[in-house]
Structure formats: structure tokens, C-alpha cells
Coordinates of N, CA and C in Angstrom, one line a residue:
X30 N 47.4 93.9 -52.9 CA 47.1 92.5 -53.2 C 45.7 92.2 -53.0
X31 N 45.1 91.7 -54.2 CA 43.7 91.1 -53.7 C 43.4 89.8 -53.2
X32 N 43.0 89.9 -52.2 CA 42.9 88.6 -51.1 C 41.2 87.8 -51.5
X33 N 40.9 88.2 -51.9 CA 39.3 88.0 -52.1 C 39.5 87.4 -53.8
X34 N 39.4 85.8 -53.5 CA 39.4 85.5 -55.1 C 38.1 84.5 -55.2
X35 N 37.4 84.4 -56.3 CA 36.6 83.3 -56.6 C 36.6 82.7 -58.0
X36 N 36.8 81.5 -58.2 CA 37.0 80.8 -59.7 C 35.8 79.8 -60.0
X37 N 36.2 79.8 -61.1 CA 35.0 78.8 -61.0 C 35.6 77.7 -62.4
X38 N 35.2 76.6 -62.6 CA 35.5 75.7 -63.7 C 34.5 74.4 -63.1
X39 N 35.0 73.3 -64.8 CA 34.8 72.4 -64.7 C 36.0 71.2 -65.7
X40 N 35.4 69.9 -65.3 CA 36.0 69.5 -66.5 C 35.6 68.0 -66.8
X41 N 35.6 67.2 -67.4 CA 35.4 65.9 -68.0 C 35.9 65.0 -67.8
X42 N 35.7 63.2 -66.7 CA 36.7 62.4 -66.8 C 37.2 62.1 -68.3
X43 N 38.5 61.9 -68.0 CA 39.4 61.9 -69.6 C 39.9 63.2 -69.8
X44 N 39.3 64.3 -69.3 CA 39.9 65.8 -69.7 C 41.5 65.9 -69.3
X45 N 42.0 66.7 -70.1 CA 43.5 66.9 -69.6 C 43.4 68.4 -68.7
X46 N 43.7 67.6 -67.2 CA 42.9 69.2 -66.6 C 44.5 70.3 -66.6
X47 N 43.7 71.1 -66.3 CA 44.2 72.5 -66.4 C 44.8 72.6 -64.9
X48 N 44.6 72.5 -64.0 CA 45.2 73.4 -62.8 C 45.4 72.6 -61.6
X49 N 45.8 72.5 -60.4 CA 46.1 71.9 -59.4 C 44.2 71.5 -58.7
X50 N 43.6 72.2 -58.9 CA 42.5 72.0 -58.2 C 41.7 71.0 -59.1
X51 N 41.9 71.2 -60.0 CA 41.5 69.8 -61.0 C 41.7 68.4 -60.9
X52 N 43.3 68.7 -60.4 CA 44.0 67.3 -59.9 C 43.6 66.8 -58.5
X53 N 43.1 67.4 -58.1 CA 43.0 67.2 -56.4 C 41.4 66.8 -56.6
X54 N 40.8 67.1 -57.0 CA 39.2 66.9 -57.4 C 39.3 65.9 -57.9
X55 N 40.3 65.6 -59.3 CA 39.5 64.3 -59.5 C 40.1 62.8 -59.1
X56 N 41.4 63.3 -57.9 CA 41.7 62.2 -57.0 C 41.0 62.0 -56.0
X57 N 40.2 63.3 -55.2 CA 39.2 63.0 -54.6 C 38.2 62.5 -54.8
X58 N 37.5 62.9 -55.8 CA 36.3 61.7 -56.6 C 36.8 60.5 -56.9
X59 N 37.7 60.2 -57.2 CA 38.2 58.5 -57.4 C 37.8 57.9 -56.0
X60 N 38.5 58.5 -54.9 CA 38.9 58.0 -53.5 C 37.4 57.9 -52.8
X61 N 36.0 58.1 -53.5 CA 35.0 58.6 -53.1 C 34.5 57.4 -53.8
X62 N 34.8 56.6 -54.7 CA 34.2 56.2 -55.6 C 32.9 56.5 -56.2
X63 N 32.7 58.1 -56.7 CA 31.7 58.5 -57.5 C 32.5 58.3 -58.7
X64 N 31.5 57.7 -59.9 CA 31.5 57.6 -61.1 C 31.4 58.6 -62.2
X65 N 30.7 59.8 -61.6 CA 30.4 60.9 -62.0 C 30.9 61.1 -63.4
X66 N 30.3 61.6 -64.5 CA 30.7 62.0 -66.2 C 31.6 63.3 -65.8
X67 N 31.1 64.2 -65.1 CA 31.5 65.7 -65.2 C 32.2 66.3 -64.0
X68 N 32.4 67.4 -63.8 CA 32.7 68.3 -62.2 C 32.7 69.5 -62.4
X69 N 31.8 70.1 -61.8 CA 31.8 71.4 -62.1 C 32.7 72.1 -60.6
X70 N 33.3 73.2 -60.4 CA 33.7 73.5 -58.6 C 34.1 74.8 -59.2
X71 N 34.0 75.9 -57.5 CA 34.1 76.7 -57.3 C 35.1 77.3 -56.3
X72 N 35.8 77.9 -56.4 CA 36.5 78.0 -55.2 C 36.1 79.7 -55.1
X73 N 35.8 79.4 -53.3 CA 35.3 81.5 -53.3 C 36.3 81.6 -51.7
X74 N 36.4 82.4 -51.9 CA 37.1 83.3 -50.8 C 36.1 84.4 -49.8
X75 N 35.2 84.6 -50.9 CA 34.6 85.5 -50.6 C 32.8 84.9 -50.2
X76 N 31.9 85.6 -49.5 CA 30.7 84.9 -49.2 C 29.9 85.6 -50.3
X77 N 28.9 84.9 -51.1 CA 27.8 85.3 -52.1 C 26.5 85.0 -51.6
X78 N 25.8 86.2 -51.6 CA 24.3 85.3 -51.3 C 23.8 85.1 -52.2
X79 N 23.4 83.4 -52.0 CA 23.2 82.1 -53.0 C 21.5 81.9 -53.1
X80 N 20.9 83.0 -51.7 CA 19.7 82.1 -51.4 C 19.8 80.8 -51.0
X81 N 18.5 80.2 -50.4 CA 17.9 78.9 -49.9 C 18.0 78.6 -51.9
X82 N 18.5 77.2 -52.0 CA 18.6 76.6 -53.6 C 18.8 75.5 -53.8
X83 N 18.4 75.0 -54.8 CA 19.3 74.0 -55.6 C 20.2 74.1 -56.2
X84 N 21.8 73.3 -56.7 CA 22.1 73.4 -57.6 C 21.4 73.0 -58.9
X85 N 21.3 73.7 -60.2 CA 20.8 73.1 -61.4 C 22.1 73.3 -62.4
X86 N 21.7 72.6 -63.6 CA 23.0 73.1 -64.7 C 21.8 74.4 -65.2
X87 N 22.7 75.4 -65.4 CA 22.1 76.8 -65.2 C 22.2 76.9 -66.9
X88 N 22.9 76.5 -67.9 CA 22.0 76.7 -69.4 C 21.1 75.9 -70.0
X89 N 21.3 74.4 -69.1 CA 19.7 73.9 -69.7 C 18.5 74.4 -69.0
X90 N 18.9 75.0 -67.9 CA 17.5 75.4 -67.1 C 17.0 77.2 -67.7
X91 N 18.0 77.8 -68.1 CA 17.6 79.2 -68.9 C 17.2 79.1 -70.5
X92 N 17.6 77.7 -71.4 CA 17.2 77.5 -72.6 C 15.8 77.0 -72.5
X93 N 16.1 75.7 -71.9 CA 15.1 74.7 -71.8 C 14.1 75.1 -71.0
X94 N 14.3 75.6 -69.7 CA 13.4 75.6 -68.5 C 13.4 73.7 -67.8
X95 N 14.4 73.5 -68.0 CA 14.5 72.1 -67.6 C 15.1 72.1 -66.3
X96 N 14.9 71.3 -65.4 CA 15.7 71.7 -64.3 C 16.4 70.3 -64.0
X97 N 17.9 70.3 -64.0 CA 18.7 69.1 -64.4 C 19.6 69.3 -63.0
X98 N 19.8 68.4 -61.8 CA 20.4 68.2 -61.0 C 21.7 67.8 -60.9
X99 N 22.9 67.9 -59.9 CA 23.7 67.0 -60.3 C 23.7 65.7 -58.9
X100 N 24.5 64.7 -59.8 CA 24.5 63.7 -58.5 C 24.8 64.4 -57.1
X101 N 25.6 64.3 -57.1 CA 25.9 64.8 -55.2 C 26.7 66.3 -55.8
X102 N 26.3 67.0 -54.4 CA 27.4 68.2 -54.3 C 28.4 68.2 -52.9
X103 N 29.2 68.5 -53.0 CA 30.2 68.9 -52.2 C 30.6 70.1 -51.6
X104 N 31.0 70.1 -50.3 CA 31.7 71.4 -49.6 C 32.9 70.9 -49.1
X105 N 34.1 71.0 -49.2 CA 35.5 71.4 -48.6 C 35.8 72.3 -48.3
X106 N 36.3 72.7 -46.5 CA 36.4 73.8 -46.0 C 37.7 74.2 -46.1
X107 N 38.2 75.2 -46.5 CA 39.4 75.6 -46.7 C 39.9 76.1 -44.9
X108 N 39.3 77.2 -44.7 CA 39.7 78.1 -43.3 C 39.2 77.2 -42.7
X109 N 39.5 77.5 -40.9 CA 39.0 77.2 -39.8 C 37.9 77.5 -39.9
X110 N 37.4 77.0 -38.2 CA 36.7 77.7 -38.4 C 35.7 79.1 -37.8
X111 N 34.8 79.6 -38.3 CA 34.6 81.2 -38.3 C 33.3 81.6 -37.3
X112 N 32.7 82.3 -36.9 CA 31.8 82.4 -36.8 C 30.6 83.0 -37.7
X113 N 31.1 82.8 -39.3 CA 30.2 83.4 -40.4 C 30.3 81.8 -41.2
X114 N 29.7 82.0 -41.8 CA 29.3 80.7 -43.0 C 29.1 79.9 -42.7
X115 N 28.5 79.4 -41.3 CA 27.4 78.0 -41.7 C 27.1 77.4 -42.8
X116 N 27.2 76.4 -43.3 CA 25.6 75.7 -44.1 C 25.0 74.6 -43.9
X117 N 23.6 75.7 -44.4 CA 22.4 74.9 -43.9 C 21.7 73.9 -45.1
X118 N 21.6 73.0 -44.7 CA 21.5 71.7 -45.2 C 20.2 70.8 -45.1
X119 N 18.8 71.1 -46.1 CA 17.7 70.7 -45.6 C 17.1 69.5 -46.2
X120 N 16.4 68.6 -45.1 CA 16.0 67.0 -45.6 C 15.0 67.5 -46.7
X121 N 14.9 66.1 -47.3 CA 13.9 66.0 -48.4 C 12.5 66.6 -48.3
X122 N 11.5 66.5 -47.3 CA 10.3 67.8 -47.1 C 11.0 69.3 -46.5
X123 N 11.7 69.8 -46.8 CA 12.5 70.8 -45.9 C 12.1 71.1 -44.7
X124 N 11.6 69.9 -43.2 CA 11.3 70.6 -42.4 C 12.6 70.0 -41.5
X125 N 13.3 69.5 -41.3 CA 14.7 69.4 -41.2 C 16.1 70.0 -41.8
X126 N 17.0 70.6 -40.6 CA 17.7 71.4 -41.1 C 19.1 70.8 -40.3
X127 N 20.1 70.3 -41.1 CA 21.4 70.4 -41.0 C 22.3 71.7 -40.6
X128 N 23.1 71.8 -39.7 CA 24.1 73.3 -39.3 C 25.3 72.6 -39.7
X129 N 25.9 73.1 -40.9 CA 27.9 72.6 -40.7 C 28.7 73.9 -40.5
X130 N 29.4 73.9 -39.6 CA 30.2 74.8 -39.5 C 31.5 74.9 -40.4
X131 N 32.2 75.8 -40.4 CA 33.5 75.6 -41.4 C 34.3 75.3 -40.6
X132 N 35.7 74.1 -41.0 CA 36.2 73.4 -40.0 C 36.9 73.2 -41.0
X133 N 38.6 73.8 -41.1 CA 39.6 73.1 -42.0 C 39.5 71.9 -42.4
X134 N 39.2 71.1 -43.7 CA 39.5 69.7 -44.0 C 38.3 69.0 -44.0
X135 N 36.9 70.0 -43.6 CA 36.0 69.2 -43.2 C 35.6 69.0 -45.0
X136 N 34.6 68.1 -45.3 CA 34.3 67.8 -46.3 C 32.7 67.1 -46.6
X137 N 31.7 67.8 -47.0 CA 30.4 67.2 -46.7 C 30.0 66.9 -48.3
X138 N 29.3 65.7 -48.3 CA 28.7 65.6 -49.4 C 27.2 65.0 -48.9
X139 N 26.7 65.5 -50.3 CA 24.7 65.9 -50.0 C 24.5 65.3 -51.6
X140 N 23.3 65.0 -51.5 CA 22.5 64.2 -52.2 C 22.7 65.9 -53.6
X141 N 22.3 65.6 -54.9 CA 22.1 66.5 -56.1 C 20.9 67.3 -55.6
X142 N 19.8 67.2 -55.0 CA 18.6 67.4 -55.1 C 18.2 68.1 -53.7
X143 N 19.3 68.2 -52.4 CA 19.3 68.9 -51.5 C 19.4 70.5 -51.5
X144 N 18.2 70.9 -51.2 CA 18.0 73.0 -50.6 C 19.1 73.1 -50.1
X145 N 20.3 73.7 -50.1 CA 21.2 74.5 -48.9 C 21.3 75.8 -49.2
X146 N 22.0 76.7 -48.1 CA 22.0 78.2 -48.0 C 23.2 78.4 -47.4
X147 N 23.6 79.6 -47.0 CA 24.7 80.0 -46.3 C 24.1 81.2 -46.3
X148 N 23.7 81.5 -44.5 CA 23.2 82.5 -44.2 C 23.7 84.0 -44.2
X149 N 23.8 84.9 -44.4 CA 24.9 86.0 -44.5 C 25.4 86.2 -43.3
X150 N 26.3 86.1 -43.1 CA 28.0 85.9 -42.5 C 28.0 87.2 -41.7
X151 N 28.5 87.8 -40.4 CA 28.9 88.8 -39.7 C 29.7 89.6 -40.9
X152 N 30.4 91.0 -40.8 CA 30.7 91.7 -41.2 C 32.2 91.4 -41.0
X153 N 32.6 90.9 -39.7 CA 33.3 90.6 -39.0 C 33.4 89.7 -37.8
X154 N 34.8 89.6 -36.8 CA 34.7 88.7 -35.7 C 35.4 89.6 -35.3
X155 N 35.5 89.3 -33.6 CA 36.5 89.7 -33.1 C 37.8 88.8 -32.6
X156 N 38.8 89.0 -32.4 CA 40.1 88.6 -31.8 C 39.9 88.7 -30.2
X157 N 40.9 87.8 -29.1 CA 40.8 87.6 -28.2 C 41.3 89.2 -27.6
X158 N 41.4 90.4 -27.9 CA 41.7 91.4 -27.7 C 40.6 92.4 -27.9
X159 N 39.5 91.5 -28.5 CA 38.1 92.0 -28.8 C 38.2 93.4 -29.5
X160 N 39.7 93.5 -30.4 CA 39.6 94.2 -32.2 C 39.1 93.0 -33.0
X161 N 38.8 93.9 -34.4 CA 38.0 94.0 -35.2 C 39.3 92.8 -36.3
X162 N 39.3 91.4 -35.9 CA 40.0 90.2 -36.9 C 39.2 89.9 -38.4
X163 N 40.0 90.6 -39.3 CA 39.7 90.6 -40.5 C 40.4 89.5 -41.3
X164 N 41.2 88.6 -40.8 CA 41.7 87.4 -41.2 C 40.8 86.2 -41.2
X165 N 39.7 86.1 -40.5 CA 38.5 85.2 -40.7 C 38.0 85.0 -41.6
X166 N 37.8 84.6 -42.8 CA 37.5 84.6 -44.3 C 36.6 82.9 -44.1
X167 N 35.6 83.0 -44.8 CA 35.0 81.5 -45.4 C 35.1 81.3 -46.6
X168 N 36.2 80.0 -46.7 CA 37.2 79.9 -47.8 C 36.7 78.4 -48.0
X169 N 36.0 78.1 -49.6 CA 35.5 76.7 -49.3 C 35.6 76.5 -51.0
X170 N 36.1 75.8 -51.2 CA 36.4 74.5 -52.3 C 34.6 73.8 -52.6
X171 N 34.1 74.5 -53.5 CA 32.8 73.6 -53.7 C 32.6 72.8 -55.0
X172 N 32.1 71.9 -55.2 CA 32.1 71.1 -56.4 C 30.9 70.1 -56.4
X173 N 30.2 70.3 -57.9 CA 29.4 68.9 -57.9 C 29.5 68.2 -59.0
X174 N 29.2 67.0 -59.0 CA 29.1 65.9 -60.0 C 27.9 65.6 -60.6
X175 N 28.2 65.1 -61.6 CA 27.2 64.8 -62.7 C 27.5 63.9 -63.7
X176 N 25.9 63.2 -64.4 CA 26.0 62.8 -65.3 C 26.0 63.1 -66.7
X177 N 25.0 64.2 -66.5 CA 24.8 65.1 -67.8 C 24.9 66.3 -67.6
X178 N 25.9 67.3 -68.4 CA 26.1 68.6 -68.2 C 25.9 69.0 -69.7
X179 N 25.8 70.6 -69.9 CA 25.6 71.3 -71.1 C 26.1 72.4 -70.9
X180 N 27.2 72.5 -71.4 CA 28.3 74.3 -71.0 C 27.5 75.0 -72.0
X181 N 27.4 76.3 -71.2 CA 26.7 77.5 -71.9 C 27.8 78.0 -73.0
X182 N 27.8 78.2 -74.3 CA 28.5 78.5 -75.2 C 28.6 79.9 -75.1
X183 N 28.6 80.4 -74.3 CA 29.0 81.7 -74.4 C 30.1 82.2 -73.4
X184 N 29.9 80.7 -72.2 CA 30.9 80.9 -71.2 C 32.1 80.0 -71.6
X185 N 33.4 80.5 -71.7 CA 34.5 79.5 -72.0 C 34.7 78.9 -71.0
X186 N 35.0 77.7 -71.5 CA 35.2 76.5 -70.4 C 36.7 76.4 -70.0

């Protein structure tokens, strides 16, 4: 069984969504009152190194060279939490740095225009028996909003 999944989508207020995480996003954006046109989200199981970044919409920025933000981004922590996946979360001159730990339920939202990272993660933790607990996973629900998006035509939506 592969335990290690990551998805990715979006979809449109007015869209007839596709899947349960669809549903859950765009009751949580209601309950948020973001206005938001779009939602792009990710769900990883797995840690990617993202680098120190912005989100951008990634085909207007490889056609155009434009670099188009979204309103706020979001993190929902799925697992407890780990001693891998922090994120670091930096103020507007980046000399200020936010630490969130992963905490079931926690739920952070950051300006469109915010640097964050997720520094690379331990290999592992240990268990109170100080073996090698491979059940520690950083499991997070990520999504951001927007007003203007442009799906890459070559990626199906």
C-alpha cells in the first residue's frame, strides 16, 4: 500500500466540484469570508523541498514572465504534531520570521505575497522506546485563493 500521496487541483466559485476536499474548502472559504474567484490546494503527505518562495500562478509566470500572486495562502495541518515540518513564515522586509509547528486542526492563513519555506524535515523521529517511529508523517491540506488564475493547457484541470 502506498502511504505517501500528494494531489493537487483547483476549482471555480460556481464549479461543480469533484471531490470531498473541494467541498470542505469551499465551506471553509465561505466561513472565512474570503471572496476569492478561484482555489487552487494541495494535499502532500509527503515533504517537497519548495525552497524559501512565493506562491505565483506558475503559467502566467513561465509564458508571460509575469509574476501574479494569490490573495492569501493557507496551511491546514492534517497530523499532529512532528518534529519535521515547521513553517517558516517571513514579514514583509524578510527580516522577521514566523515558526508554525504542525498541530492537527491548526490552520494558518498569510497574506498572497508572503516568503515561506519548510525546512527539510528529519529523516525520522524517535518513539518513547527511542526506535526509529515511521508513523510521523507531515500531512497538510494547502490552498490559496485568488482573483485571477490561468490553468496551464497542458495540465488538466
Amino acid at each position: 500500500k502506498n502511504l505517501h500521496h500528494n494531489v493537487h487541483g483547483q476549482f471555480t466559485n460556481g464549479d461543480i466540484l469533484n471531490n470531498p476536499i473541494e467541498y470542505m474548502l469551499q465551506d471553509l472559504i465561505n466561513k472565512l469570508g474570503d471572496n476569492s474567484n478561484r482555489v487552487e490546494y494541495w494535499y502532500r503527505e509527503t515533504w517537497s523541498d519548495m525552497r524559501c518562495h512565493q506562491d505565483v500562478n506558475e503559467y502566467i509566470n513561465k509564458t508571460n514572465k509575469k509574476i501574479l500572486l494569490p490573495n492569501f495562502g493557507h496551511i491546514m495541518y492534517i497530523s499532529d504534531s512532528t518534529y519535521e515540518g515547521a513553517t517558516m513564515l517571513f514579514d514583509k522586509n524578510n527580516k522577521n520570521v514566523s515558526l508554525i509547528y504542525p498541530k492537527r486542526g491548526r490552520l494558518v492563513k498569510f497574506n498572497g505575497d508572503v516568503f515561506h519555506y519548510v525546512p527539510s524535515p528529519f529523516s525520522f523521529t524517535l518513539d518513547s522506546d527511542n526506535k526509529i517511529d515511521t508513523n510521523k508523517r507531515r500531512i497538510v491540506l494547502l490552498f490559496n485563493t485568488w482573483n485571477e488564475f490561468i490553468n496551464d493547457p497542458a495540465i488538466p484541470s
